[in-house]
mmCIF file of C-alpha atoms and ligand atoms in Angstrom:
data_model
loop_
_atom_site.group_PDB
_atom_site.id
_atom_site.type_symbol
_atom_site.label_atom_id
_atom_site.label_comp_id
_atom_site.label_asym_id
_atom_site.label_seq_id
_atom_site.Cartn_x
_atom_site.Cartn_y
_atom_site.Cartn_z
ATOM 1 C CA MET A 135 96.567 117.273 121.430
ATOM 2 C CA PRO A 136 98.229 118.282 118.074
ATOM 3 C CA SER A 137 96.244 119.048 114.605
ATOM 4 C CA VAL A 138 96.596 118.110 110.748
ATOM 5 C CA SER A 139 95.684 121.446 110.134
ATOM 6 C CA ASP A 140 98.298 122.707 112.601
ATOM 7 C CA LEU A 141 101.322 120.815 110.453
ATOM 8 C CA PRO A 142 103.096 123.307 108.968
ATOM 9 C CA ARG A 143 103.005 124.074 104.683
ATOM 10 C CA ARG A 144 106.181 122.261 103.113
ATOM 11 C CA LEU A 145 108.129 122.050 99.421
ATOM 12 C CA CYS A 146 108.845 118.340 98.932
ATOM 13 C CA LEU A 147 111.795 118.216 97.188
ATOM 14 C CA GLY A 148 113.040 115.275 97.856
ATOM 15 C CA PRO A 149 112.354 111.659 96.631
ATOM 16 C CA GLY A 150 109.216 111.324 97.022
ATOM 17 C CA PRO A 151 106.214 112.630 98.335
ATOM 18 C CA SER A 152 105.980 115.799 95.332
ATOM 19 C CA PRO A 153 104.181 118.759 96.189
ATOM 20 C CA VAL A 154 100.629 117.366 95.658
ATOM 21 C CA PRO A 155 98.171 120.285 93.375
ATOM 22 C CA PRO A 156 95.512 121.907 95.269
ATOM 23 C CA ARG A 157 93.128 119.602 92.588
ATOM 24 C CA VAL A 158 94.307 116.586 93.331
ATOM 25 C CA LEU A 159 93.579 117.373 97.234
ATOM 26 C CA ALA A 160 90.097 119.161 96.114
ATOM 27 C CA ALA A 161 89.421 115.706 93.986
ATOM 28 C CA LEU A 162 90.709 113.607 97.730
ATOM 29 C CA ALA A 163 88.513 115.547 100.086
ATOM 30 C CA HIS A 164 85.487 114.588 97.821
ATOM 31 C CA PRO A 165 82.491 112.644 99.953
ATOM 32 C CA THR A 166 83.635 108.974 100.046
ATOM 33 C CA VAL A 167 81.219 106.603 97.967
ATOM 34 C CA GLY A 168 81.202 102.886 98.147
ATOM 35 C CA HIS A 169 83.246 101.041 96.452
ATOM 36 C CA LEU A 170 80.827 98.766 94.035
ATOM 37 C CA ASP A 171 78.984 102.334 93.032
ATOM 38 C CA PRO A 172 78.710 102.472 89.575
ATOM 39 C CA ALA A 173 79.247 105.759 89.701
ATOM 40 C CA PHE A 174 82.747 105.070 91.097
ATOM 41 C CA LEU A 175 82.967 101.746 89.045
ATOM 42 C CA ALA A 176 83.270 104.324 86.208
ATOM 43 C CA LEU A 177 85.771 106.382 87.724
ATOM 44 C CA MET A 178 88.088 103.223 87.832
ATOM 45 C CA ASP A 179 87.299 102.356 84.114
ATOM 46 C CA ASP A 180 88.950 106.040 83.629
ATOM 47 C CA VAL A 181 91.326 105.539 85.548
ATOM 48 C CA ARG A 182 92.439 102.499 84.358
ATOM 49 C CA ALA A 183 92.495 104.272 81.131
ATOM 50 C CA GLY A 184 94.952 107.073 81.912
ATOM 51 C CA LEU A 185 97.392 104.770 83.210
ATOM 52 C CA ARG A 186 97.421 103.132 80.618
ATOM 53 C CA HIS A 187 97.822 106.258 78.707
ATOM 54 C CA VAL A 188 100.941 107.060 80.890
ATOM 55 C CA PHE A 189 102.387 103.546 80.831
ATOM 56 C CA ALA A 190 101.947 103.747 76.767
ATOM 57 C CA THR A 191 99.898 100.415 76.429
ATOM 58 C CA THR A 192 97.079 98.555 75.173
ATOM 59 C CA ASN A 193 97.653 96.165 78.342
ATOM 60 C CA PRO A 194 94.029 94.739 79.149
ATOM 61 C CA MET A 195 95.697 94.504 82.916
ATOM 62 C CA THR A 196 96.345 97.985 84.177
ATOM 63 C CA LEU A 197 95.672 98.804 87.272
ATOM 64 C CA ALA A 198 96.078 100.333 90.594
ATOM 65 C CA VAL A 199 97.111 98.400 93.564
ATOM 66 C CA SER A 200 95.865 99.445 96.982
ATOM 67 C CA GLY A 201 99.396 100.358 98.848
ATOM 68 C CA THR A 202 102.869 102.473 97.902
ATOM 69 C CA GLY A 203 104.659 101.895 94.919
ATOM 70 C CA SER A 204 106.742 98.526 97.368
ATOM 71 C CA ALA A 205 103.351 97.121 97.033
ATOM 72 C CA GLY A 206 103.273 97.094 93.417
ATOM 73 C CA MET A 207 107.055 95.963 93.527
ATOM 74 C CA GLU A 208 105.824 93.414 95.299
ATOM 75 C CA ALA A 209 102.622 92.307 93.670
ATOM 76 C CA ALA A 210 105.040 92.363 90.397
ATOM 77 C CA ILE A 211 107.276 89.623 91.358
ATOM 78 C CA VAL A 212 105.313 87.149 93.884
ATOM 79 C CA ASN A 213 102.304 87.523 90.629
ATOM 80 C CA LEU A 214 105.164 86.141 88.195
ATOM 81 C CA VAL A 215 107.790 84.192 89.751
ATOM 82 C CA GLU A 216 107.487 80.647 91.432
ATOM 83 C CA PRO A 217 109.474 79.123 94.074
ATOM 84 C CA GLY A 218 112.532 78.049 91.822
ATOM 85 C CA ASP A 219 112.232 80.238 89.198
ATOM 86 C CA ARG A 220 115.192 82.084 88.231
ATOM 87 C CA VAL A 221 115.504 85.601 88.253
ATOM 88 C CA LEU A 222 118.083 88.163 87.174
ATOM 89 C CA VAL A 223 118.089 91.419 89.342
ATOM 90 C CA GLY A 224 119.875 94.913 87.915
ATOM 91 C CA VAL A 225 121.967 96.073 90.899
ATOM 92 C CA ASN A 226 122.926 99.812 91.454
ATOM 93 C CA GLY A 227 121.236 101.420 94.111
ATOM 94 C CA VAL A 228 118.677 100.886 96.755
ATOM 95 C CA PHE A 229 115.945 99.919 95.011
ATOM 96 C CA GLY A 230 117.834 97.358 92.924
ATOM 97 C CA GLY A 231 118.955 95.276 95.490
ATOM 98 C CA ARG A 232 115.069 94.994 97.408
ATOM 99 C CA LEU A 233 114.325 93.903 94.224
ATOM 100 C CA ALA A 234 116.516 91.010 94.226
ATOM 101 C CA GLU A 235 115.071 90.713 98.321
ATOM 102 C CA VAL A 236 112.043 90.175 97.541
ATOM 103 C CA ALA A 237 112.346 88.270 94.720
ATOM 104 C CA ARG A 238 114.429 85.934 96.832
ATOM 105 C CA ARG A 239 111.689 85.721 99.425
ATOM 106 C CA ALA A 240 109.067 84.366 96.569
ATOM 107 C CA GLY A 241 111.618 81.599 96.684
ATOM 108 C CA ALA A 242 113.746 82.573 93.313
ATOM 109 C CA ALA A 243 117.174 81.516 92.679
ATOM 110 C CA VAL A 244 118.235 85.120 92.553
ATOM 111 C CA THR A 245 121.435 86.716 89.959
ATOM 112 C CA THR A 246 122.218 90.179 90.013
ATOM 113 C CA VAL A 247 124.424 92.867 87.060
ATOM 114 C CA ASP A 248 125.856 94.751 89.613
ATOM 115 C CA ALA A 249 127.208 98.702 88.289
ATOM 116 C CA PRO A 250 128.907 100.903 91.270
ATOM 117 C CA TRP A 251 126.559 103.552 92.731
ATOM 118 C CA GLY A 252 126.440 106.595 90.677
ATOM 119 C CA GLN A 253 126.296 104.618 87.293
ATOM 120 C CA PRO A 254 124.298 102.878 85.160
ATOM 121 C CA LEU A 255 124.291 99.410 84.496
ATOM 122 C CA ASP A 256 125.611 97.813 81.694
ATOM 123 C CA ARG A 257 123.490 96.516 78.650
ATOM 124 C CA GLU A 258 126.365 94.292 77.134
ATOM 125 C CA GLU A 259 126.552 92.790 80.415
ATOM 126 C CA LEU A 260 123.112 92.110 81.028
ATOM 127 C CA GLU A 261 122.614 90.746 78.055
ATOM 128 C CA ARG A 262 125.681 88.200 78.704
ATOM 129 C CA ALA A 263 124.046 87.264 82.081
ATOM 130 C CA ILE A 264 120.508 86.970 80.236
ATOM 131 C CA ALA A 265 122.668 84.483 78.131
ATOM 132 C CA ARG A 266 123.972 82.727 80.895
ATOM 133 C CA HIS A 267 121.426 82.326 83.092
ATOM 134 C CA ALA A 268 117.662 81.984 80.728
ATOM 135 C CA PRO A 269 116.303 83.710 83.314
ATOM 136 C CA HIS A 270 112.608 82.867 84.187
ATOM 137 C CA VAL A 271 112.208 87.229 85.017
ATOM 138 C CA VAL A 272 114.866 89.548 84.588
ATOM 139 C CA ALA A 273 114.013 92.875 86.796
ATOM 140 C CA VAL A 274 115.726 96.203 86.646
ATOM 141 C CA VAL A 275 115.093 99.305 87.997
ATOM 142 C CA HIS A 276 114.251 102.078 85.256
ATOM 143 C CA ALA A 277 114.719 105.210 87.441
ATOM 144 C CA GLU A 278 117.222 104.384 90.314
ATOM 145 C CA THR A 279 115.991 106.930 92.824
ATOM 146 C CA SER A 280 118.359 106.547 95.254
ATOM 147 C CA THR A 281 121.584 107.809 93.146
ATOM 148 C CA GLY A 282 119.377 109.633 90.701
ATOM 149 C CA VAL A 283 120.600 107.149 87.573
ATOM 150 C CA VAL A 284 118.542 105.947 84.716
ATOM 151 C CA ASN A 285 119.322 102.434 83.422
ATOM 152 C CA PRO A 286 119.507 101.668 80.124
ATOM 153 C CA VAL A 287 115.901 99.550 79.590
ATOM 154 C CA ALA A 288 114.678 100.554 75.905
ATOM 155 C CA GLY A 289 116.247 97.281 73.942
ATOM 156 C CA LEU A 290 116.402 94.927 76.718
ATOM 157 C CA ALA A 291 113.754 92.595 76.027
ATOM 158 C CA GLU A 292 114.861 90.821 72.683
ATOM 159 C CA ALA A 293 117.656 89.083 74.708
ATOM 160 C CA VAL A 294 114.914 88.236 77.784
ATOM 161 C CA ARG A 295 112.353 87.259 75.512
ATOM 162 C CA ALA A 296 115.185 84.633 73.103
ATOM 163 C CA HIS A 297 115.032 82.635 76.447
ATOM 164 C CA ASP A 298 111.474 83.224 76.982
ATOM 165 C CA GLY A 299 111.197 85.212 79.803
ATOM 166 C CA LEU A 300 109.234 88.153 81.020
ATOM 167 C CA LEU A 301 111.277 92.044 81.654
ATOM 168 C CA VAL A 302 109.955 94.005 85.183
ATOM 169 C CA VAL A 303 110.582 97.413 85.024
ATOM 170 C CA ASP A 304 110.248 99.149 88.614
ATOM 171 C CA CYS A 305 109.124 102.573 87.147
ATOM 172 C CA VAL A 306 108.323 104.567 90.537
ATOM 173 C CA THR A 307 110.115 107.561 89.755
ATOM 174 C CA SER A 308 110.324 108.104 86.156
ATOM 175 C CA LEU A 309 106.528 107.560 85.139
ATOM 176 C CA ALA A 310 105.163 110.309 84.070
ATOM 177 C CA GLY A 311 108.173 112.515 84.350
ATOM 178 C CA MET A 312 110.267 110.613 81.511
ATOM 179 C CA ALA A 313 109.328 108.258 78.249
ATOM 180 C CA VAL A 314 108.063 104.845 79.835
ATOM 181 C CA GLU A 315 107.312 103.356 76.264
ATOM 182 C CA VAL A 316 105.713 100.113 78.058
ATOM 183 C CA ASP A 317 104.778 98.130 74.278
ATOM 184 C CA ALA A 318 107.262 99.975 72.365
ATOM 185 C CA TRP A 319 110.053 98.316 75.060
ATOM 186 C CA GLY A 320 108.640 94.882 75.430
ATOM 187 C CA ILE A 321 107.549 95.114 78.672
ATOM 188 C CA ASP A 322 106.415 92.296 80.659
ATOM 189 C CA ALA A 323 105.033 94.078 83.812
ATOM 190 C CA ALA A 324 105.921 97.551 85.151
ATOM 191 C CA TYR A 325 104.970 99.103 88.077
ATOM 192 C CA SER A 326 104.675 102.789 89.342
ATOM 193 C CA GLY A 327 104.034 104.732 92.747
ATOM 194 C CA THR A 328 101.309 107.610 92.841
ATOM 195 C CA GLN A 329 103.505 109.973 95.132
ATOM 196 C CA LYS A 330 106.412 110.471 92.614
ATOM 197 C CA CYS A 331 105.886 112.209 89.182
ATOM 198 C CA LEU A 332 102.067 111.534 89.118
ATOM 199 C CA SER A 333 101.756 114.180 92.193
ATOM 200 C CA CYS A 334 99.109 112.283 94.049
ATOM 201 C CA PRO A 335 99.559 111.278 97.771
ATOM 202 C CA PRO A 336 101.471 107.614 98.522
ATOM 203 C CA GLY A 337 98.554 104.912 98.718
ATOM 204 C CA LEU A 338 98.166 103.462 95.166
ATOM 205 C CA ALA A 339 100.773 101.469 92.796
ATOM 206 C CA PRO A 340 99.510 101.727 89.603
ATOM 207 C CA LEU A 341 100.708 98.527 87.599
ATOM 208 C CA THR A 342 100.192 96.549 84.161
ATOM 209 C CA LEU A 343 100.948 93.491 82.818
ATOM 210 C CA SER A 344 101.012 92.272 78.741
ATOM 211 C CA PRO A 345 99.436 89.201 78.193
ATOM 212 C CA ARG A 346 101.948 87.414 78.414
ATOM 213 C CA ALA A 347 103.113 88.012 81.462
ATOM 214 C CA VAL A 348 98.819 87.510 81.841
ATOM 215 C CA ALA A 349 99.721 83.805 80.604
ATOM 216 C CA ARG A 350 102.207 83.133 83.055
ATOM 217 C CA LEU A 351 100.248 84.372 85.627
ATOM 218 C CA GLU A 352 97.468 81.551 84.234
ATOM 219 C CA ARG A 353 99.933 78.625 83.877
ATOM 220 C CA ARG A 354 101.468 78.945 87.338
ATOM 221 C CA THR A 355 101.491 75.579 89.078
ATOM 222 C CA ARG A 356 101.218 77.087 92.583
ATOM 223 C CA PRO A 357 98.449 79.932 93.694
ATOM 224 C CA VAL A 358 100.405 83.235 94.186
ATOM 225 C CA PRO A 359 102.081 83.337 98.039
ATOM 226 C CA SER A 360 100.221 86.932 98.910
ATOM 227 C CA TRP A 361 96.772 86.660 99.065
ATOM 228 C CA TYR A 362 95.695 90.522 98.774
ATOM 229 C CA LEU A 363 98.224 90.977 96.337
ATOM 230 C CA ASP A 364 96.946 88.037 94.396
ATOM 231 C CA LEU A 365 96.050 89.583 90.699
ATOM 232 C CA THR A 366 94.187 86.359 89.613
ATOM 233 C CA LEU A 367 91.784 87.899 92.265
ATOM 234 C CA LEU A 368 92.411 91.921 92.147
ATOM 235 C CA ARG A 369 91.634 91.870 88.330
ATOM 236 C CA SER A 370 87.527 90.346 89.147
ATOM 237 C CA TYR A 371 87.633 93.532 90.793
ATOM 238 C CA TRP A 372 88.998 96.057 88.386
ATOM 239 C CA GLY A 373 87.698 93.643 84.913
ATOM 240 C CA ASP A 374 83.756 93.047 83.875
ATOM 241 C CA GLU A 375 83.154 90.779 86.875
ATOM 242 C CA ARG A 376 83.886 93.798 89.543
ATOM 243 C CA ALA A 377 83.855 90.667 92.569
ATOM 244 C CA TYR A 378 84.638 92.089 95.904
ATOM 245 C CA HIS A 379 88.053 90.900 97.209
ATOM 246 C CA HIS A 380 89.426 94.578 99.433
ATOM 247 C CA THR A 381 87.690 97.374 99.710
ATOM 248 C CA ALA A 382 89.158 100.052 97.863
ATOM 249 C CA PRO A 383 90.616 103.102 98.535
ATOM 250 C CA ILE A 384 88.212 104.629 97.038
ATOM 251 C CA ASN A 385 89.559 108.954 98.129
ATOM 252 C CA MET A 386 92.790 107.245 96.940
ATOM 253 C CA LEU A 387 91.379 107.040 93.394
ATOM 254 C CA TYR A 388 89.568 110.217 93.106
ATOM 255 C CA ALA A 389 92.806 111.753 94.029
ATOM 256 C CA LEU A 390 94.560 109.582 91.600
ATOM 257 C CA HIS A 391 91.792 109.838 88.966
ATOM 258 C CA GLU A 392 92.523 113.632 89.334
ATOM 259 C CA ALA A 393 96.351 113.989 88.772
ATOM 260 C CA LEU A 394 96.148 111.734 85.434
ATOM 261 C CA ALA A 395 93.495 114.112 84.663
ATOM 262 C CA ILE A 396 95.958 116.889 84.700
ATOM 263 C CA VAL A 397 98.400 114.616 83.428
ATOM 264 C CA GLY A 398 96.235 114.613 80.249
ATOM 265 C CA GLU A 399 95.314 117.973 80.447
ATOM 266 C CA GLU A 400 99.277 118.801 79.998
ATOM 267 C CA GLY A 401 100.305 116.182 77.690
ATOM 268 C CA LEU A 402 103.393 113.800 78.106
ATOM 269 C CA ALA A 403 105.553 115.502 76.110
ATOM 270 C CA ALA A 404 105.275 118.976 77.724
ATOM 271 C CA ARG A 405 105.299 117.288 80.878
ATOM 272 C CA PHE A 406 108.501 115.245 80.460
ATOM 273 C CA GLU A 407 110.088 118.223 78.863
ATOM 274 C CA ARG A 408 108.798 120.700 81.839
ATOM 275 C CA HIS A 409 111.006 117.872 83.816
ATOM 276 C CA ARG A 410 114.216 118.413 81.944
ATOM 277 C CA ALA A 411 114.084 121.751 81.754
ATOM 278 C CA ALA A 412 113.637 122.075 85.617
ATOM 279 C CA HIS A 413 116.290 119.668 86.104
ATOM 280 C CA ASP A 414 118.873 121.956 83.370
ATOM 281 C CA ARG A 415 118.135 125.000 85.044
ATOM 282 C CA LEU A 416 119.188 122.627 88.888
ATOM 283 C CA THR A 417 122.452 121.500 87.057
ATOM 284 C CA ALA A 418 123.366 125.500 86.124
ATOM 285 C CA ALA A 419 122.418 126.377 89.684
ATOM 286 C CA LEU A 420 124.372 123.863 91.134
ATOM 287 C CA ASP A 421 127.502 124.133 88.430
ATOM 288 C CA ASP A 422 127.441 127.999 90.364
ATOM 289 C CA LEU A 423 127.684 126.472 93.832
ATOM 290 C CA GLY A 424 130.138 124.062 93.080
ATOM 291 C CA LEU A 425 127.691 121.185 93.581
ATOM 292 C CA PRO A 426 128.958 118.400 91.650
ATOM 293 C CA PHE A 427 126.566 115.156 90.993
ATOM 294 C CA VAL A 428 127.332 111.774 92.107
ATOM 295 C CA SER A 429 125.472 110.512 89.201
ATOM 296 C CA ALA A 430 127.237 110.061 86.236
ATOM 297 C CA ALA A 431 127.199 112.577 83.448
ATOM 298 C CA GLY A 432 124.896 111.541 80.278
ATOM 299 C CA HIS A 433 122.903 108.938 82.516
ATOM 300 C CA ARG A 434 121.528 111.483 85.372
ATOM 301 C CA LEU A 435 117.817 111.121 85.906
ATOM 302 C CA PRO A 436 115.957 115.008 85.208
ATOM 303 C CA MET A 437 113.795 114.166 88.535
ATOM 304 C CA LEU A 438 116.229 113.226 90.955
ATOM 305 C CA ASN A 439 119.415 115.115 91.772
ATOM 306 C CA ALA A 440 122.114 113.497 93.405
ATOM 307 C CA VAL A 441 124.392 115.900 94.047
ATOM 308 C CA ALA A 442 127.990 115.574 96.632
ATOM 309 C CA ALA A 443 127.247 117.883 99.889
ATOM 310 C CA PRO A 444 130.704 119.821 100.354
ATOM 311 C CA ALA A 445 133.483 117.773 102.224
ATOM 312 C CA GLY A 446 133.114 119.327 106.396
ATOM 313 C CA VAL A 447 129.874 120.042 105.691
ATOM 314 C CA ASP A 448 126.886 118.256 107.846
ATOM 315 C CA GLU A 449 124.374 117.642 105.024
ATOM 316 C CA ALA A 450 121.865 116.456 107.596
ATOM 317 C CA ALA A 451 122.543 119.495 109.467
ATOM 318 C CA VAL A 452 122.033 121.502 106.054
ATOM 319 C CA ARG A 453 118.087 119.380 105.342
ATOM 320 C CA ARG A 454 117.384 119.936 108.595
ATOM 321 C CA ARG A 455 117.815 124.212 108.264
ATOM 322 C CA LEU A 456 116.385 124.119 104.931
ATOM 323 C CA LEU A 457 112.910 122.673 106.420
ATOM 324 C CA ASP A 458 113.227 124.512 109.647
ATOM 325 C CA GLU A 459 113.991 127.987 108.110
ATOM 326 C CA ARG A 460 112.347 127.209 104.633
ATOM 327 C CA GLY A 461 110.049 124.920 104.681
ATOM 328 C CA ILE A 462 111.747 123.183 102.221
ATOM 329 C CA GLU A 463 112.444 119.611 101.837
ATOM 330 C CA ILE A 464 114.411 117.424 99.869
ATOM 331 C CA GLY A 465 116.741 113.882 100.880
ATOM 332 C CA GLY A 466 119.697 112.859 101.827
ATOM 333 C CA GLY A 467 121.758 110.030 100.386
ATOM 334 C CA LEU A 468 120.948 106.408 101.179
ATOM 335 C CA GLY A 469 123.600 102.994 101.253
ATOM 336 C CA ALA A 470 127.223 104.127 99.535
ATOM 337 C CA PHE A 471 125.935 108.134 98.997
ATOM 338 C CA LYS A 472 124.656 108.130 103.132
ATOM 339 C CA GLY A 473 126.505 111.404 104.444
ATOM 340 C CA ARG A 474 127.642 112.242 101.492
ATOM 341 C CA ALA A 475 125.046 113.714 99.319
ATOM 342 C CA TRP A 476 121.768 115.508 99.022
ATOM 343 C CA ARG A 477 118.648 113.710 96.884
ATOM 344 C CA ILE A 478 116.822 117.281 95.393
ATOM 345 C CA GLY A 479 113.598 116.190 93.957
ATOM 346 C CA LEU A 480 111.593 118.418 90.703
ATOM 347 C CA MET A 481 108.727 115.799 90.505
ATOM 348 C CA GLY A 482 105.942 115.867 88.514
ATOM 349 C CA HIS A 483 104.129 119.435 90.658
ATOM 350 C CA GLY A 484 107.789 120.053 91.997
ATOM 351 C CA ALA A 485 109.489 120.553 88.291
ATOM 352 C CA THR A 486 109.672 124.200 88.064
ATOM 353 C CA ALA A 487 111.273 126.905 87.764
ATOM 354 C CA GLU A 488 110.385 128.231 91.062
ATOM 355 C CA ALA A 489 111.210 124.975 93.118
ATOM 356 C CA VAL A 490 114.838 125.103 91.638
ATOM 357 C CA ASP A 491 115.449 128.694 92.180
ATOM 358 C CA ALA A 492 113.728 128.501 95.729
ATOM 359 C CA VAL A 493 115.791 125.200 96.618
ATOM 360 C CA THR A 494 119.282 126.610 94.994
ATOM 361 C CA GLY A 495 119.092 129.610 96.968
ATOM 362 C CA ALA A 496 118.140 128.440 99.960
ATOM 363 C CA LEU A 497 121.208 126.047 99.718
ATOM 364 C CA ARG A 498 123.191 129.573 98.417
ATOM 365 C CA ASP A 499 122.310 131.575 102.121
ATOM 366 C CA LEU A 500 122.483 127.921 103.987
ATOM 367 C CA LEU A 501 126.600 126.966 102.683
ATOM 368 C CA ALA A 502 127.788 130.868 102.452
HETATM 369 C C1 PLP B 54 110.033 104.893 95.834
HETATM 370 C C2 PLP B 54 110.423 103.755 95.603
HETATM 371 C C3 PLP B 54 110.143 102.598 95.750
HETATM 372 C C4 PLP B 54 108.792 102.658 96.514
HETATM 373 O O1 PLP B 54 108.261 102.738 96.537
HETATM 374 P P1 PLP B 54 107.393 103.630 97.838
HETATM 375 O O2 PLP B 54 105.889 103.948 97.878
HETATM 376 O O3 PLP B 54 108.025 103.855 99.070
HETATM 377 O O4 PLP B 54 106.627 102.013 98.542
HETATM 378 C C5 PLP B 54 110.859 101.514 94.481
HETATM 379 N N1 PLP B 54 111.366 101.799 93.926
HETATM 380 C C6 PLP B 54 111.940 103.395 93.513
HETATM 381 C C7 PLP B 54 112.526 103.057 92.018
HETATM 382 C C8 PLP B 54 111.493 104.586 94.093
HETATM 383 O O5 PLP B 54 111.948 105.243 93.712
#
C-alpha cells in the first residue's frame, strides 16, 4: 500500500495549489483540539482579524467557509440571491462562467457581459448593462485564473449601487497577491480560497460580507437553500454565540492562522511587490524563450501567467516531463485555451526569483 510519505516533492507553479511553507505545514500538524475549546475560539478570532486585514475591510461578517474557493462562490451566491432575482455576471473565462452557472442554479435570471478569452471585461459595457438591467447582484471575477487577466473592479460599485444592487467579487486568485480593497472599492461580498496566494493547503474559503449584504441576507423572504452554507447559521458559530453548526475543520484553521501570520509579517505591500517582481522576471525570461502571453498586455495578472505553447509542441507532454523529470507542476489551458497554453502560477510562497528560474530553465531545456 502506498504511503503519503512516498509522495514526491513538487514545486507547485500551476493555477493552485501553491507551495505551502514549512511553518504552515507544522501548524497543520499540531494536535487537534475541540472546535468549541476556548483556546481554539480565540484563534478563530485572530483568523477573522487576519482575514479583515487581507481583504482590507472592517466588515464584522468576515469568516472562513469550510470548503474550497468554490464553496465561497456558492456561499456568496446562495445567500444573496433569491429565485427570480436579476444577476449580471461578467464572463471572460472559466470562473466567470461558473459564477453564472451557480447563479442560474440558485434560480436567478442571469445576464452575462462577455469578453473574449485573454481580454479583460469592459467597464463601460458592464456599466451600460447594469443601467439596462438594474441587477440585484453584479458578480465579477477579479483575477480570472483561466486566462491570466485582471478585470476592472475598482469603480464598479457606484453603478451597482445606483440600482441598489450588490457587488460580488471572486478574489480567489487575487487575494494576498495583489491589491484587493473590499471597503475602498465598495465590494459587498468577496470570497477567496486558501491554496492560491495565501499559500495554505486547499480547504477553506475566506469570505466577507458588507453591512449592506448582511441587510439583504436578513431581508430574504425564503431561507437560504443550502443549509450547510447558510451564513445566518454560520455567523452564530463565528460570532459571540458560538453555537454548534458543523465541526470546523480545526487543523485547516491552524494552517490558515499561520499563513495569515506570515502575510502580516511580510506586509501586504511587500507581498504584492514580490508577486510583481516575480512576474516581471518571468515575463523577461519568456520573452527570451519566444513564448508569448495569451493574455492582453496591460491586463496581466502577476500571479497567473498564461502563455502560448509553441505551434507543433505537445503542451501536455511538456508538462508531463516537467513534472516527471524536474518535479515542477504547471497548468494546462482550460476552455478556449485547452491544448494551446500553459498557465504558470507564481502564487504566494511560489512568487520568487528561484521559482521563476527553475521553471524557465526547465522549459528552456525541454523545448531545446
Ligand atoms: C481556483 C479558483 C476558484 C475555485 O476554487 P477551488 O478552491 O478550486 O474550489 C474560483 N475562482 C477562481 C478565480 C479560481 O482561481
